[in-house]
Coordinates of N, CA, C and O in Angstrom, one line a residue:
X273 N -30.8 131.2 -53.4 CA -30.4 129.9 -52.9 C -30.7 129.7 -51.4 O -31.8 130.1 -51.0
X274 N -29.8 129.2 -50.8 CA -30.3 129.0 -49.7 C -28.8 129.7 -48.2 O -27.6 129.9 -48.5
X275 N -29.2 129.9 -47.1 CA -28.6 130.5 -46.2 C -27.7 129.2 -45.6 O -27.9 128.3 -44.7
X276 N -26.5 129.5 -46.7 CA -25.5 128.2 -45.7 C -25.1 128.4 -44.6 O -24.6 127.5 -44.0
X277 N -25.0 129.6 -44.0 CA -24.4 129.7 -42.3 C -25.7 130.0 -41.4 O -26.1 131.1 -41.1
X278 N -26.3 128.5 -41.0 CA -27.6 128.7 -40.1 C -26.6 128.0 -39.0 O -25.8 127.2 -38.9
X279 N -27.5 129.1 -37.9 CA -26.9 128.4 -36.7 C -28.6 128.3 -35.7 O -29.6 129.0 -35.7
X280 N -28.4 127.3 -35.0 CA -29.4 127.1 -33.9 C -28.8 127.2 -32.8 O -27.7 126.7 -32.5
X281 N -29.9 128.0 -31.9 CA -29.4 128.1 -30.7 C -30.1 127.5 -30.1 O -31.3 127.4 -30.3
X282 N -29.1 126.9 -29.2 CA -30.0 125.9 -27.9 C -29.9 127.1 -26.3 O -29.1 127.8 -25.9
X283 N -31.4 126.6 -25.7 CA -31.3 127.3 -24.6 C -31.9 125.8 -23.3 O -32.8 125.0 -23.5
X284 N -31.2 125.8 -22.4 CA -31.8 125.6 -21.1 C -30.8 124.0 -21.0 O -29.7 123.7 -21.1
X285 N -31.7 123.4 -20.7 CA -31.2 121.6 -20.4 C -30.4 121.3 -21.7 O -29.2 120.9 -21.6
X286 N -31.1 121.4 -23.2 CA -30.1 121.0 -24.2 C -28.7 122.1 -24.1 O -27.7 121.5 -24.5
X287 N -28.6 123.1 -23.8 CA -27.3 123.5 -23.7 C -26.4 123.0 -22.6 O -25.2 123.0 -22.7
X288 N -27.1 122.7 -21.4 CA -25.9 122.1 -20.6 C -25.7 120.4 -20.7 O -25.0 119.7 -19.9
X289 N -26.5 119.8 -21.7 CA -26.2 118.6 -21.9 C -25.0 118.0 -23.1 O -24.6 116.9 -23.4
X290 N -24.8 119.6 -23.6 CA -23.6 119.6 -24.6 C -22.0 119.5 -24.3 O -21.4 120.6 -24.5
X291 N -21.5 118.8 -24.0 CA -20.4 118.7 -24.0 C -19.6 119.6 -24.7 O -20.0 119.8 -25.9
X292 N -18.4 120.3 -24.2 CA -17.4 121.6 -25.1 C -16.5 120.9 -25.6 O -16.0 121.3 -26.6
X293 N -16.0 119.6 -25.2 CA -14.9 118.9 -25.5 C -14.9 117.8 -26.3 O -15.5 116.8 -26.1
X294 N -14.1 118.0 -27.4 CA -14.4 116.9 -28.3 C -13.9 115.7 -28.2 O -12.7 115.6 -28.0
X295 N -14.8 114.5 -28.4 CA -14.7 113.3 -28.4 C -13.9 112.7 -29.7 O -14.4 112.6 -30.8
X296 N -12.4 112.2 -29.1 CA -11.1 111.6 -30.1 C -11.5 110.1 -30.1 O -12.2 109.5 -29.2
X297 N -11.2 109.7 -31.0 CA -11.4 108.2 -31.4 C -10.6 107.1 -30.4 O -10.9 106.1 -29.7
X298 N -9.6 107.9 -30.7 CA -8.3 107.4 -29.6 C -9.3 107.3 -28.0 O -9.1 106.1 -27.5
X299 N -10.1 108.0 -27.2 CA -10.4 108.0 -26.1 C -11.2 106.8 -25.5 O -11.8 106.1 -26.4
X300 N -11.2 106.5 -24.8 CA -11.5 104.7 -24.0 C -12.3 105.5 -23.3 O -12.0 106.4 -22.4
X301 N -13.7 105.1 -23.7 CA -15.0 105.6 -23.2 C -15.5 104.4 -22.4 O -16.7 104.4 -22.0
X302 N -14.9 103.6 -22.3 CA -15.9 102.1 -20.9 C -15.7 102.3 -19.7 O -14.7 102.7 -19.2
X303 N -16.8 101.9 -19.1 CA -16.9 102.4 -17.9 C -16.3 101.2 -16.9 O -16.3 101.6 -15.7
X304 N -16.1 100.3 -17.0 CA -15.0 99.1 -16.5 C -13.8 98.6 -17.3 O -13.9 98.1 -18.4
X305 N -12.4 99.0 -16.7 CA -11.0 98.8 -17.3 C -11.0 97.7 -18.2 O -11.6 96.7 -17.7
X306 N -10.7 97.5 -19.0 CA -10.1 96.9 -20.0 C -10.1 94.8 -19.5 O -10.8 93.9 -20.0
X307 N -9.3 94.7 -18.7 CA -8.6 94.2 -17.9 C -9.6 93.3 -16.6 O -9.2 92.2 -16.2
X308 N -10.8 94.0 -16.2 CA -11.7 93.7 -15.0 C -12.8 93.2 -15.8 O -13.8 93.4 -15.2
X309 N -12.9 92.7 -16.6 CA -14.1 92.1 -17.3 C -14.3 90.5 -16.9 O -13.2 89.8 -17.0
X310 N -15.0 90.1 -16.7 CA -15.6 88.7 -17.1 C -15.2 88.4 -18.6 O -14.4 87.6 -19.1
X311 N -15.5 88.8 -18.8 CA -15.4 88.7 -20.3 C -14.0 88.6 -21.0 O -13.6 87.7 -21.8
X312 N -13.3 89.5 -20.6 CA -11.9 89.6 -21.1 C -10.9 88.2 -20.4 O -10.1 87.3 -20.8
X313 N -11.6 88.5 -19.1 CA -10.6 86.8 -18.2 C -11.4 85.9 -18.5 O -11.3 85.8 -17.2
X314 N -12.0 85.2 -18.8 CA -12.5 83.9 -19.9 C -11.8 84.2 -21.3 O -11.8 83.2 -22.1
X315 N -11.3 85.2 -21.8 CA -10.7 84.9 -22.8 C -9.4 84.9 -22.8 O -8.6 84.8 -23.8
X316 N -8.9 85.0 -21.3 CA -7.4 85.2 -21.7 C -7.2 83.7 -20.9 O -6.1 83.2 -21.1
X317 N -8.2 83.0 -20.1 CA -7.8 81.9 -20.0 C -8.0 80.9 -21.2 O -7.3 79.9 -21.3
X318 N -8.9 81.2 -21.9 CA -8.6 80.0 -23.0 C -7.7 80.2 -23.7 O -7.2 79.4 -24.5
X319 N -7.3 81.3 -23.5 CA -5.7 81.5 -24.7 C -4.8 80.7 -23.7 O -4.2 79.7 -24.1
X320 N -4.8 81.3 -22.4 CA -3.5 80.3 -21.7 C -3.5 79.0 -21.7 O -2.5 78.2 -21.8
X321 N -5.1 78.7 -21.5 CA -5.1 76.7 -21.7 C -4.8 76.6 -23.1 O -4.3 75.5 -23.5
X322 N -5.1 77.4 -23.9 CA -4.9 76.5 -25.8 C -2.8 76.3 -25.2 O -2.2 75.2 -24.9
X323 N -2.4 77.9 -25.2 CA -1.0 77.1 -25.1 C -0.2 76.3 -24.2 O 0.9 75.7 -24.3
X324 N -1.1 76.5 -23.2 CA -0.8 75.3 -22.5 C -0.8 73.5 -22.5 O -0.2 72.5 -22.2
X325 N -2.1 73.9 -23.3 CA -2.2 71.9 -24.5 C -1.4 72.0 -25.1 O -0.8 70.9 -25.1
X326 N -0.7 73.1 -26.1 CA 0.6 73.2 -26.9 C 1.4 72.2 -26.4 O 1.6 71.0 -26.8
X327 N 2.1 73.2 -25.2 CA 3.3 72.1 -24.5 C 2.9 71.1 -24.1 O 3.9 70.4 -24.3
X328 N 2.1 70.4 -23.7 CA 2.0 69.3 -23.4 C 1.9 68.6 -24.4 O 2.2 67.5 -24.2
X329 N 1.6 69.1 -25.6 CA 1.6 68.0 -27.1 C 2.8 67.9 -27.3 O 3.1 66.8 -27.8
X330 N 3.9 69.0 -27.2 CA 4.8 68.9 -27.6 C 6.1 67.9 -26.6 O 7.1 67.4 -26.9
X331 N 5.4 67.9 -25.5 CA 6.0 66.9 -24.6 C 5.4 65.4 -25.4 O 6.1 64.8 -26.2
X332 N 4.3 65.2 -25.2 CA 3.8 63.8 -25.8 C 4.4 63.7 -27.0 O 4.9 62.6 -27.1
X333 N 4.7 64.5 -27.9 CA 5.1 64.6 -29.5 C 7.1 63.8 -28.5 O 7.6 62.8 -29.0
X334 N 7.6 64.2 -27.5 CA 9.2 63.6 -27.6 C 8.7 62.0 -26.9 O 9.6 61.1 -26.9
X335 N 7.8 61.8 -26.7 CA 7.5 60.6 -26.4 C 6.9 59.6 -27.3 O 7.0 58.4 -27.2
X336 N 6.5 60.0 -27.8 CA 5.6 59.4 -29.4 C 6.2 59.0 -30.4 O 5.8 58.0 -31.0
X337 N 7.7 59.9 -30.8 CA 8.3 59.5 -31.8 C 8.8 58.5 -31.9 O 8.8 57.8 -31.0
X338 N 9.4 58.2 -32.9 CA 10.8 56.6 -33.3 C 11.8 57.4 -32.9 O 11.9 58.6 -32.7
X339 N 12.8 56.2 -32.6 CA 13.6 56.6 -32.0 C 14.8 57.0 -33.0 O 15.1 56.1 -33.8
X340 N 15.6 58.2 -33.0 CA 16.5 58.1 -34.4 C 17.7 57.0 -33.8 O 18.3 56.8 -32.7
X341 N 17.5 56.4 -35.3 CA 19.0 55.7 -35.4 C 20.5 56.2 -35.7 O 20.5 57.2 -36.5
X342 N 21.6 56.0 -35.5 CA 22.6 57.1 -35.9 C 22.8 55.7 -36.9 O 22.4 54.6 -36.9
X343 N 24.0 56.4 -38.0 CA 24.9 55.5 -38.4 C 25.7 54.5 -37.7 O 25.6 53.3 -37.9
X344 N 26.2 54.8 -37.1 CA 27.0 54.2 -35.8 C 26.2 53.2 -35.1 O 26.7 52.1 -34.9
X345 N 24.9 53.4 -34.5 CA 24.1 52.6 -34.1 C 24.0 51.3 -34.4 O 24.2 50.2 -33.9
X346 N 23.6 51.9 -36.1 CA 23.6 50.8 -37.4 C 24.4 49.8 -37.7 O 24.3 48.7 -38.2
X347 N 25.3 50.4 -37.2 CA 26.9 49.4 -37.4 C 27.4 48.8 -36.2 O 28.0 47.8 -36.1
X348 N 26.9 49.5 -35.1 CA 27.3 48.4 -34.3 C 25.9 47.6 -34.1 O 25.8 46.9 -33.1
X349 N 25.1 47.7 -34.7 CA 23.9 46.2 -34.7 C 23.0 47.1 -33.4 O 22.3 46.3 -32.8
X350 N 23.0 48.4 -33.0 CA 22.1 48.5 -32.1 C 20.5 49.0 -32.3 O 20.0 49.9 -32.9
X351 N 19.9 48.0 -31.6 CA 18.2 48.1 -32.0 C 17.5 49.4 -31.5 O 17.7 49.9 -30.4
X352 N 16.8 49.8 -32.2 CA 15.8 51.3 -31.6 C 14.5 51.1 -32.0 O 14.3 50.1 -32.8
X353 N 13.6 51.6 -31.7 CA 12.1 51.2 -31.9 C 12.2 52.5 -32.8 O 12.7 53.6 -32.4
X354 N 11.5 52.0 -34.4 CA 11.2 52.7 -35.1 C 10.1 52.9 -35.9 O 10.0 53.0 -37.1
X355 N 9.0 52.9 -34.9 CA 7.8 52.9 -35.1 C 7.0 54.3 -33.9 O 7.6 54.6 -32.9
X356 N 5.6 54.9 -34.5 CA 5.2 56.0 -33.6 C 4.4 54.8 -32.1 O 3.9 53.7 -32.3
X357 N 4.5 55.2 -31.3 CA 3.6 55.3 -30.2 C 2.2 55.8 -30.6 O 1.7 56.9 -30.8
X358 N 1.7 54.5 -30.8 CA 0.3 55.4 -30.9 C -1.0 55.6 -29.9 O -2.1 56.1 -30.2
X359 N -0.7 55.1 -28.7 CA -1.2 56.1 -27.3 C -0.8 57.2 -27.5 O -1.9 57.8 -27.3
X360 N -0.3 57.8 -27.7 CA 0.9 59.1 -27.5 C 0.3 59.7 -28.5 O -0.4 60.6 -28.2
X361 N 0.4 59.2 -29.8 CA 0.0 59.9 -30.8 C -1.6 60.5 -30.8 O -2.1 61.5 -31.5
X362 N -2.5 59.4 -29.6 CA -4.1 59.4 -30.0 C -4.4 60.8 -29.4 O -5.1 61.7 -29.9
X363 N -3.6 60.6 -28.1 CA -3.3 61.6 -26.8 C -3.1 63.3 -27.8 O -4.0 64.1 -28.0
X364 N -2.0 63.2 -28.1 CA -2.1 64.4 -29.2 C -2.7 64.6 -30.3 O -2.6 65.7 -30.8
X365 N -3.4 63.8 -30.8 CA -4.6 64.2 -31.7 C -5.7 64.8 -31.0 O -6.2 65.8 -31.5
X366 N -6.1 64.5 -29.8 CA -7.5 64.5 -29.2 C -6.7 66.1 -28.3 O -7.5 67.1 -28.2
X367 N -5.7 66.3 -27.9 CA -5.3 67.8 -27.4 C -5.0 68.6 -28.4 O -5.2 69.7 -28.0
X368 N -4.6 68.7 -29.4 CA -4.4 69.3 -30.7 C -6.1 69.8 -31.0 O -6.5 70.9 -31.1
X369 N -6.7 69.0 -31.0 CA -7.9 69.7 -31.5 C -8.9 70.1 -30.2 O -10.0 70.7 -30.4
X370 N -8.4 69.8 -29.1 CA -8.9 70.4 -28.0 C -8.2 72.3 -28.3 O -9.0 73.3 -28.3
X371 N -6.9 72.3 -28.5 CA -6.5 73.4 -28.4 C -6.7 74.3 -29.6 O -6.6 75.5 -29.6
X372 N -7.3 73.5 -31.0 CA -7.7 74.2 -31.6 C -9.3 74.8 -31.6 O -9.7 76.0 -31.9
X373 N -9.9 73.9 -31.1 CA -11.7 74.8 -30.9 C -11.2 76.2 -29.4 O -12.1 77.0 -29.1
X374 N -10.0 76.1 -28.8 CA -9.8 76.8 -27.8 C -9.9 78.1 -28.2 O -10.6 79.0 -27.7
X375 N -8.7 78.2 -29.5 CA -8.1 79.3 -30.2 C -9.1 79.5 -30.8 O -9.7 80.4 -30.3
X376 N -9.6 79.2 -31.7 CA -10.7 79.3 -32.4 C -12.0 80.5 -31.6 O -12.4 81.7 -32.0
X377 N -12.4 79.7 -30.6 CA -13.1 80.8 -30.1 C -12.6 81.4 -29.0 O -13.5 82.1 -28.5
X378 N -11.5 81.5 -28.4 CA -10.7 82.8 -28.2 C -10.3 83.4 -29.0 O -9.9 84.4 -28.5
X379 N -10.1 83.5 -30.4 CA -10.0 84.3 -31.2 C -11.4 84.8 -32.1 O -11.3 85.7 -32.9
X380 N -12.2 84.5 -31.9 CA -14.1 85.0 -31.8 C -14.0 85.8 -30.8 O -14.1 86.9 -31.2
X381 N -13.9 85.7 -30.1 CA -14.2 86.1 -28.3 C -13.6 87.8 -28.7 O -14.2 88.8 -29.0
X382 N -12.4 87.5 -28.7 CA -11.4 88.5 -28.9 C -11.8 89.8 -30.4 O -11.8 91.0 -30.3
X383 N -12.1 89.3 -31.1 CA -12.7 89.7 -32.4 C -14.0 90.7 -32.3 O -14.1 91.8 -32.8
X384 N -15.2 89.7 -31.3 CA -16.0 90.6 -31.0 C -15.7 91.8 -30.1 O -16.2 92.9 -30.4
X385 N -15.2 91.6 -29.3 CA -14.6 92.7 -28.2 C -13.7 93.8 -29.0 O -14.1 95.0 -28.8
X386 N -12.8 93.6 -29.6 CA -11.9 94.5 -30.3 C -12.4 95.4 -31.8 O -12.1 95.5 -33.0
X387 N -13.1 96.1 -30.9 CA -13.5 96.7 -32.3 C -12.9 98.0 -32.7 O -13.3 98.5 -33.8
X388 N -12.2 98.6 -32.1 CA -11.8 100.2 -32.1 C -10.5 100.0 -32.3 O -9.8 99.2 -31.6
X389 N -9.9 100.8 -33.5 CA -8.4 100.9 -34.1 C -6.9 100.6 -32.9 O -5.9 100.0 -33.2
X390 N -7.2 101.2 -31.6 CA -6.2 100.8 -30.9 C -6.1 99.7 -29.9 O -5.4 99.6 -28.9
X391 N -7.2 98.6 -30.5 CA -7.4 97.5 -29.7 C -6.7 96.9 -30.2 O -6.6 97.1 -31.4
X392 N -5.8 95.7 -29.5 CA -5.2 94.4 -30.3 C -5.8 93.9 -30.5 O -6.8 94.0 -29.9
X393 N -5.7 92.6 -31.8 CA -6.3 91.6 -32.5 C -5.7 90.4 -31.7 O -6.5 89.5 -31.8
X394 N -4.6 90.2 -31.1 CA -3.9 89.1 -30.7 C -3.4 88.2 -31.8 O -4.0 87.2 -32.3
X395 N -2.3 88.6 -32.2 CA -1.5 88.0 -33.3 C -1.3 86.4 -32.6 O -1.3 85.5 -33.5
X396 N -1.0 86.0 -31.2 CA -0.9 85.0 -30.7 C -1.9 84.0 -30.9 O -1.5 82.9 -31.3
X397 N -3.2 84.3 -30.8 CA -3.8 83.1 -31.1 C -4.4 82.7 -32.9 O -5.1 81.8 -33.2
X398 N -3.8 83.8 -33.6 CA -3.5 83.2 -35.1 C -2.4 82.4 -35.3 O -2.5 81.5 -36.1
X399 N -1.1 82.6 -34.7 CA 0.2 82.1 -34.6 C -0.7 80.7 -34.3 O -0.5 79.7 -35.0
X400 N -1.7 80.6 -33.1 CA -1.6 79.2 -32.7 C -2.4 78.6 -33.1 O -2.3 77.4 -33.0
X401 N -3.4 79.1 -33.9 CA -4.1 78.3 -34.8 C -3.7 77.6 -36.1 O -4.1 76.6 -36.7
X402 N -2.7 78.4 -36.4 CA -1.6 77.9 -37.3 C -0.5 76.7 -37.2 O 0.1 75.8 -37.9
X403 N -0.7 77.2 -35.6 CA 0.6 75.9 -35.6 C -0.1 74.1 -35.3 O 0.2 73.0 -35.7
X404 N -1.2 74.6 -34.5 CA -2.6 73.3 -34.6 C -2.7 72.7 -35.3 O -2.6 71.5 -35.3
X405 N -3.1 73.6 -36.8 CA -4.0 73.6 -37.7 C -2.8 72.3 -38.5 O -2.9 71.1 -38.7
X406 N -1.6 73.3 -38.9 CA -0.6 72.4 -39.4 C 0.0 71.6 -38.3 O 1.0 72.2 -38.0
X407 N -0.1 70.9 -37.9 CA 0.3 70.0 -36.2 C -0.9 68.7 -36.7 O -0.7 67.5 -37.1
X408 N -1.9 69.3 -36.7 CA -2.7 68.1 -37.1 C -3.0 67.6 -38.8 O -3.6 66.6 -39.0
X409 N -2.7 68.2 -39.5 CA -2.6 67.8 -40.7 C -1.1 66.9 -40.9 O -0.9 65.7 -41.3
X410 N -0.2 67.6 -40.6 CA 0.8 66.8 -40.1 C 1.3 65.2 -39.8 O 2.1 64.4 -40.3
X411 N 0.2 65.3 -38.8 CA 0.2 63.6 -37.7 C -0.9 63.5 -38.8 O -0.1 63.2 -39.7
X412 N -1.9 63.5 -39.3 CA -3.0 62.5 -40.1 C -2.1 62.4 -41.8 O -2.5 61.5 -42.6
X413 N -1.3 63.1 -42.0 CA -0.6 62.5 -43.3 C 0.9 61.3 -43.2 O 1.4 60.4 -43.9
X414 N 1.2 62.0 -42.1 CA 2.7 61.0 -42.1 C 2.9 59.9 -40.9 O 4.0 59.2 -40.9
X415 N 1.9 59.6 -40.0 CA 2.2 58.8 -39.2 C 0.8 57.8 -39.5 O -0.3 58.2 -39.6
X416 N 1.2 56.6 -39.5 CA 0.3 55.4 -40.0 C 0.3 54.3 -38.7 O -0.4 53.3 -38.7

């Protein structure tokens, strides 16, 4: 058969180019932090602007609505506007989907970069793609 315990010996430049220490998966081999990239701060600002169009929709959204009526209102004959604002509403359609192409490719961005088991995925900008995604399906079914 054949000699299963062959060993080669290296002599000269290939033996001191061998490393004795082995390389763990776990180890963060880049040579610029995490944190100092171009790259990483363009993506962490589109994550802050997507949630930051959030709130702002969600401010336009208390301005946009009808106004609730109580029972009491009713009875004593008092008038409320019960109809959407729809400046208000156009305003949050057109930031809703500003904040979704945001997330969208901050979450690309993030995707390509994160490739090694102890990198995060950013559960935040699925959360917010979700909340867009249904935010604008939302306003295009129930408000006329």
């Amino acid at each position: 058969m054949g000699n299963k315990h062959v060993s080669l010996s290296m002599k000269g430049p290939e033996k001191d180019n061998m490393s004795t220490k082995p390389l763990h998966h776990s180890e963060d081999r880049r040579k610029t932090p995490h944190g100092d990239t171009l790259f990483y701060k363009v993506m962490l600002g589109l994550n802050i602007l997507a949630w930051a169009g959030l709130v702002v929709v969600l401010i336009l959204f208390h301005y946009a609505r009808p106004e609730f009526i109580t029972g009491v209102q009713q009875y004593w004959g008092v008038e409320g506007d019960n109809t959407w604002t729809m400046s208000y509403v156009d305003a949050m359609v057109v930031l809703l989907r500003i904040c979704l192409v945001l997330s969208l490719i901050s979450t690309v961005m993030r995707a390509r970069r994160s490739r090694r088991k102890n990198d995060s995925f950013g559960i935040n900008l699925i959360i917010l793609t979700i909340i867009v995604a249904t935010s604008l399906i939302t306003l295009a079914t129930t408000v006329s």
